[in-house]
């Protein structure tokens, strides 16, 4: 195991050296991401691992395993995940949500055959989304710098600690014995989760020019929303130094077309010009 850890660290060091050229200049770096050089290198490592190992496994899983069986697997691990959600709602003193989680667990574990069938959702008992990273944020712990974790993906210092607490204290899979069962369950859950994200990863590949920056921004915005239950306060956006529309210095007033400082913009249409070109006849 120690040899494997050293090999992983060595690979990351090599990736760090190869990823330096893709790091933006200092003036363009996001203040939330002070370790961008390291993070981009780990992102490349994760991307290579995903494209060569994880994604092919997930695609084969979708081909071989029928949809009802995949749904049962997702429901089973979702039921175990509700235990983690319940514990974190208790830690956040959210009594109503914790009660909701407890009812979900009881209903799905009994009538849903140990969670293989999501009866609770059919009954209108909604699934919450909480983890220990959110719990720390709820009690005022700042997120800290953005981090790209090997294998695990996007995170922050706070959320990385949360992942460890959830995985090694609250997650029922951690207590599975013997170890082969524990590791097998964790592997199956990982492949099942990746299979559910196949469509999202294709959209990311097609739409994002800089997939690293797109993923980072999406992750940070989503985590901010989750910590504040969808209603983050204004002071939570103090890290955003981007100019707003009412800041003339932030607008491209020197563009050749004169936008937006040129009062003649947009150009007026000639008299009698139609509002829109007619559609061609079919």
Short mmCIF file of C-alpha atoms in Angstrom, two decimals:
data_model
loop_
_atom_site.label_atom_id
_atom_site.label_comp_id
_atom_site.label_asym_id
_atom_site.label_seq_id
_atom_site.Cartn_x
_atom_site.Cartn_y
_atom_site.Cartn_z
CA UNK A 1 0.00 0.00 0.00
CA UNK A 2 2.82 2.40 0.83
CA UNK A 3 4.37 1.68 -2.57
CA UNK A 4 1.07 2.50 -4.26
CA UNK A 5 0.87 5.79 -2.39
CA UNK A 6 4.41 6.71 -3.41
CA UNK A 7 3.63 5.83 -7.01
CA UNK A 8 0.53 8.01 -6.97
CA UNK A 9 2.45 10.93 -5.49
CA UNK A 10 5.18 10.51 -8.08
CA UNK A 11 2.63 10.52 -10.89
CA UNK A 12 1.06 13.70 -9.53
CA UNK A 13 4.49 15.36 -9.38
CA UNK A 14 5.08 14.50 -13.04
CA UNK A 15 1.67 15.86 -13.91
CA UNK A 16 2.47 19.05 -12.04
CA UNK A 17 5.54 19.54 -14.20
CA UNK A 18 3.62 18.88 -17.40
CA UNK A 19 0.65 21.03 -16.43
CA UNK A 20 2.49 24.27 -15.75
CA UNK A 21 2.16 25.55 -19.29
CA UNK A 22 -1.65 25.40 -19.21
CA UNK A 23 -1.93 27.57 -16.11
CA UNK A 24 -3.27 31.08 -16.86
CA UNK A 25 -1.12 34.14 -16.07
CA UNK A 26 -1.22 35.33 -12.47
CA UNK A 27 -3.38 38.33 -13.38
CA UNK A 28 -6.08 36.03 -14.76
CA UNK A 29 -6.19 33.48 -11.96
CA UNK A 30 -9.26 33.07 -9.83
CA UNK A 31 -8.63 34.20 -6.22
CA UNK A 32 -10.63 31.20 -4.99
CA UNK A 33 -8.14 28.89 -6.70
CA UNK A 34 -4.62 29.77 -5.44
CA UNK A 35 -3.39 26.22 -6.14
CA UNK A 36 -4.52 26.23 -9.76
CA UNK A 37 -1.26 24.80 -11.11
CA UNK A 38 -1.55 21.77 -8.84
CA UNK A 39 -5.31 21.51 -9.35
CA UNK A 40 -5.03 21.50 -13.14
CA UNK A 41 -2.41 18.76 -12.96
CA UNK A 42 -4.64 16.62 -10.77
CA UNK A 43 -7.55 17.38 -13.08
CA UNK A 44 -5.50 15.99 -15.99
CA UNK A 45 -4.70 12.90 -13.94
CA UNK A 46 -8.38 12.39 -13.03
CA UNK A 47 -9.46 13.00 -16.61
CA UNK A 48 -7.01 10.41 -17.92
CA UNK A 49 -8.06 7.89 -15.27
CA UNK A 50 -11.70 8.49 -16.08
CA UNK A 51 -11.35 8.22 -19.85
CA UNK A 52 -9.22 5.08 -19.71
CA UNK A 53 -10.75 3.17 -16.80
CA UNK A 54 -13.83 4.59 -15.07
CA UNK A 55 -15.89 5.75 -18.02
CA UNK A 56 -15.40 2.50 -20.02
CA UNK A 57 -16.45 0.53 -16.92
CA UNK A 58 -19.54 2.70 -16.53
CA UNK A 59 -20.46 2.32 -20.21
CA UNK A 60 -20.04 -1.45 -20.01
CA UNK A 61 -22.12 -1.46 -16.83
CA UNK A 62 -24.94 0.31 -18.67
CA UNK A 63 -24.71 -2.14 -21.59
CA UNK A 64 -24.68 -5.31 -19.50
CA UNK A 65 -26.90 -4.52 -16.51
CA UNK A 66 -30.61 -4.00 -17.26
CA UNK A 67 -32.15 -0.67 -16.32
CA UNK A 68 -34.36 -2.07 -13.49
CA UNK A 69 -31.30 -3.66 -11.87
CA UNK A 70 -29.32 -0.42 -12.17
CA UNK A 71 -32.20 1.48 -10.57
CA UNK A 72 -32.24 -1.02 -7.70
CA UNK A 73 -28.49 -0.53 -7.16
CA UNK A 74 -28.86 3.26 -7.21
CA UNK A 75 -31.80 3.08 -4.79
CA UNK A 76 -29.90 0.81 -2.42
CA UNK A 77 -26.90 3.11 -2.17
CA UNK A 78 -29.21 6.12 -2.08
CA UNK A 79 -30.85 4.63 1.00
CA UNK A 80 -27.45 4.22 2.64
CA UNK A 81 -26.68 7.80 1.66
CA UNK A 82 -29.81 8.94 3.49
CA UNK A 83 -28.13 7.79 6.71
CA UNK A 84 -25.30 10.28 6.09
CA UNK A 85 -27.83 12.99 5.19
CA UNK A 86 -29.85 12.27 8.33
CA UNK A 87 -26.76 12.50 10.56
CA UNK A 88 -25.74 15.84 9.07
CA UNK A 89 -29.23 17.30 9.41
CA UNK A 90 -29.10 16.30 13.08
CA UNK A 91 -25.70 18.01 13.42
CA UNK A 92 -27.20 21.13 11.84
CA UNK A 93 -30.19 20.98 14.22
CA UNK A 94 -32.62 20.81 11.31
CA UNK A 95 -35.35 18.83 13.00
CA UNK A 96 -37.88 18.79 10.19
CA UNK A 97 -35.37 17.66 7.58
CA UNK A 98 -33.89 15.06 9.93
CA UNK A 99 -37.35 13.65 10.59
CA UNK A 100 -37.97 13.52 6.85
CA UNK A 101 -34.68 11.61 6.37
CA UNK A 102 -35.51 9.17 9.16
CA UNK A 103 -38.92 8.40 7.66
CA UNK A 104 -37.31 7.84 4.25
CA UNK A 105 -34.82 5.39 5.72
CA UNK A 106 -37.50 3.45 7.59
CA UNK A 107 -39.91 3.28 4.66
CA UNK A 108 -37.32 2.27 2.08
CA UNK A 109 -35.52 -0.17 4.37
CA UNK A 110 -38.76 -2.04 5.15
CA UNK A 111 -41.35 -1.66 2.40
CA UNK A 112 -38.62 -0.94 -0.16
CA UNK A 113 -36.74 -4.19 0.47
CA UNK A 114 -33.62 -2.72 2.11
CA UNK A 115 -33.75 0.28 -0.19
CA UNK A 116 -33.87 -1.55 -3.52
CA UNK A 117 -37.16 0.24 -4.27
CA UNK A 118 -37.53 3.95 -3.53
CA UNK A 119 -41.01 3.79 -2.02
CA UNK A 120 -40.46 7.01 -0.06
CA UNK A 121 -40.10 9.16 -3.17
CA UNK A 122 -43.25 7.61 -4.62
CA UNK A 123 -45.01 8.67 -1.40
CA UNK A 124 -43.80 12.25 -1.81
CA UNK A 125 -41.12 12.09 0.90
CA UNK A 126 -38.40 14.16 -0.72
CA UNK A 127 -34.71 13.33 -0.55
CA UNK A 128 -32.46 15.96 1.04
CA UNK A 129 -28.84 16.71 0.23
CA UNK A 130 -26.50 17.25 3.17
CA UNK A 131 -22.94 16.24 4.00
CA UNK A 132 -20.35 17.16 6.62
CA UNK A 133 -18.83 19.83 4.38
CA UNK A 134 -22.21 21.55 4.37
CA UNK A 135 -22.46 21.06 8.12
CA UNK A 136 -19.15 22.85 8.62
CA UNK A 137 -20.35 25.64 6.32
CA UNK A 138 -23.63 25.87 8.23
CA UNK A 139 -21.72 26.56 11.43
CA UNK A 140 -19.62 29.25 9.79
CA UNK A 141 -16.48 27.42 8.63
CA UNK A 142 -15.27 29.11 5.40
CA UNK A 143 -14.70 26.91 2.34
CA UNK A 144 -11.02 27.74 1.98
CA UNK A 145 -9.16 27.34 -1.31
CA UNK A 146 -10.52 25.23 -4.12
CA UNK A 147 -8.91 21.79 -4.39
CA UNK A 148 -9.00 19.11 -7.05
CA UNK A 149 -8.63 15.82 -5.20
CA UNK A 150 -7.07 12.77 -6.88
CA UNK A 151 -9.81 10.33 -7.96
CA UNK A 152 -12.48 12.14 -5.88
CA UNK A 153 -12.61 15.29 -8.01
CA UNK A 154 -13.59 18.89 -7.17
CA UNK A 155 -13.57 20.01 -3.56
CA UNK A 156 -12.40 22.70 -1.17
CA UNK A 157 -10.35 22.44 2.00
CA UNK A 158 -13.57 22.40 4.04
CA UNK A 159 -15.34 19.92 1.78
CA UNK A 160 -12.28 17.68 1.66
CA UNK A 161 -12.42 17.37 5.43
CA UNK A 162 -16.14 16.72 5.13
CA UNK A 163 -15.57 13.90 2.65
CA UNK A 164 -13.22 12.20 5.10
CA UNK A 165 -15.64 12.52 8.03
CA UNK A 166 -18.58 11.24 6.00
CA UNK A 167 -16.62 8.35 4.49
CA UNK A 168 -14.92 7.13 7.67
CA UNK A 169 -17.49 7.82 10.36
CA UNK A 170 -21.01 8.26 8.97
CA UNK A 171 -21.14 6.12 5.80
CA UNK A 172 -22.59 2.63 6.51
CA UNK A 173 -20.39 1.18 3.73
CA UNK A 174 -17.32 1.95 5.86
CA UNK A 175 -18.55 -0.49 8.52
CA UNK A 176 -19.10 -3.38 6.09
CA UNK A 177 -17.02 -6.42 7.01
CA UNK A 178 -14.91 -8.13 5.72
CA UNK A 179 -12.91 -5.54 3.83
CA UNK A 180 -13.51 -7.20 0.47
CA UNK A 181 -17.23 -6.50 0.89
CA UNK A 182 -16.51 -2.90 1.88
CA UNK A 183 -14.24 -2.21 -1.09
CA UNK A 184 -16.52 -4.05 -3.52
CA UNK A 185 -19.52 -2.02 -2.35
CA UNK A 186 -17.57 1.22 -2.68
CA UNK A 187 -16.44 0.24 -6.19
CA UNK A 188 -19.93 -0.70 -7.35
CA UNK A 189 -21.30 2.55 -5.97
CA UNK A 190 -18.61 4.52 -7.80
CA UNK A 191 -19.31 2.84 -11.14
CA UNK A 192 -23.07 3.28 -10.67
CA UNK A 193 -22.61 6.97 -9.90
CA UNK A 194 -20.37 7.44 -12.93
CA UNK A 195 -22.95 5.69 -15.12
CA UNK A 196 -25.57 8.22 -14.03
CA UNK A 197 -23.23 11.05 -15.08
CA UNK A 198 -22.44 9.80 -18.57
CA UNK A 199 -24.82 12.26 -20.20
CA UNK A 200 -23.58 15.19 -18.12
CA UNK A 201 -19.95 14.48 -19.00
CA UNK A 202 -20.78 14.51 -22.72
CA UNK A 203 -22.45 17.91 -22.36
CA UNK A 204 -19.40 19.21 -20.50
CA UNK A 205 -17.07 18.00 -23.25
CA UNK A 206 -19.19 19.61 -25.96
CA UNK A 207 -19.95 22.98 -24.34
CA UNK A 208 -16.99 24.00 -22.19
CA UNK A 209 -13.91 25.53 -23.82
CA UNK A 210 -12.00 25.24 -20.53
CA UNK A 211 -13.47 22.21 -18.80
CA UNK A 212 -11.38 22.74 -15.69
CA UNK A 213 -12.61 26.31 -15.12
CA UNK A 214 -16.19 25.36 -16.01
CA UNK A 215 -16.19 22.49 -13.52
CA UNK A 216 -14.59 24.63 -10.80
CA UNK A 217 -17.09 27.47 -11.15
CA UNK A 218 -20.07 25.12 -11.32
CA UNK A 219 -18.90 23.22 -8.25
CA UNK A 220 -18.29 26.33 -6.13
CA UNK A 221 -21.63 27.87 -7.06
CA UNK A 222 -23.50 24.65 -6.32
CA UNK A 223 -21.79 24.18 -2.96
CA UNK A 224 -22.56 27.77 -1.99
CA UNK A 225 -26.22 27.17 -2.79
CA UNK A 226 -26.31 23.89 -0.86
CA UNK A 227 -24.71 25.34 2.28
CA UNK A 228 -27.35 28.08 2.43
CA UNK A 229 -30.22 25.86 1.27
CA UNK A 230 -30.59 27.77 -1.97
CA UNK A 231 -30.59 31.26 -0.40
CA UNK A 232 -26.99 32.44 0.01
CA UNK A 233 -26.59 35.94 1.55
CA UNK A 234 -25.07 38.77 -0.46
CA UNK A 235 -21.85 38.74 1.58
CA UNK A 236 -21.23 35.19 0.38
CA UNK A 237 -20.35 36.67 -3.03
CA UNK A 238 -17.60 38.99 -1.76
CA UNK A 239 -14.98 36.88 -3.52
CA UNK A 240 -16.42 37.91 -6.87
CA UNK A 241 -14.25 40.76 -8.11
CA UNK A 242 -15.75 40.80 -11.60
CA UNK A 243 -17.09 44.23 -12.65
CA UNK A 244 -20.85 44.61 -12.71
CA UNK A 245 -22.76 46.20 -15.61
CA UNK A 246 -22.99 49.58 -13.84
CA UNK A 247 -19.19 49.79 -13.66
CA UNK A 248 -18.06 51.60 -16.85
CA UNK A 249 -14.50 50.36 -16.35
CA UNK A 250 -15.71 46.81 -16.75
CA UNK A 251 -17.40 47.30 -20.11
CA UNK A 252 -15.61 47.05 -23.46
CA UNK A 253 -16.32 50.66 -24.43
CA UNK A 254 -13.36 50.80 -26.76
CA UNK A 255 -14.74 48.15 -29.08
CA UNK A 256 -14.91 49.22 -32.76
CA UNK A 257 -18.69 49.06 -32.78
CA UNK A 258 -18.86 51.63 -30.02
CA UNK A 259 -20.77 49.42 -27.57
CA UNK A 260 -21.82 50.42 -25.01
CA UNK A 261 -20.46 53.97 -24.71
CA UNK A 262 -21.57 55.08 -28.17
CA UNK A 263 -25.09 56.58 -27.89
CA UNK A 264 -25.67 55.65 -31.52
CA UNK A 265 -25.60 51.98 -30.58
CA UNK A 266 -27.54 50.00 -31.62
CA UNK A 267 -27.70 51.40 -35.17
CA UNK A 268 -31.17 52.48 -36.20
CA UNK A 269 -32.87 50.57 -38.96
CA UNK A 270 -33.76 52.48 -42.14
CA UNK A 271 -37.31 53.80 -42.44
CA UNK A 272 -39.74 51.21 -43.59
CA UNK A 273 -37.42 48.28 -42.81
CA UNK A 274 -39.29 45.21 -41.65
CA UNK A 275 -38.81 44.08 -38.06
CA UNK A 276 -37.63 40.66 -39.20
CA UNK A 277 -36.84 38.90 -42.41
CA UNK A 278 -39.78 36.82 -43.70
CA UNK A 279 -39.48 33.08 -43.33
CA UNK A 280 -38.83 31.19 -46.56
CA UNK A 281 -41.81 29.37 -48.01
CA UNK A 282 -41.81 25.64 -47.45
#
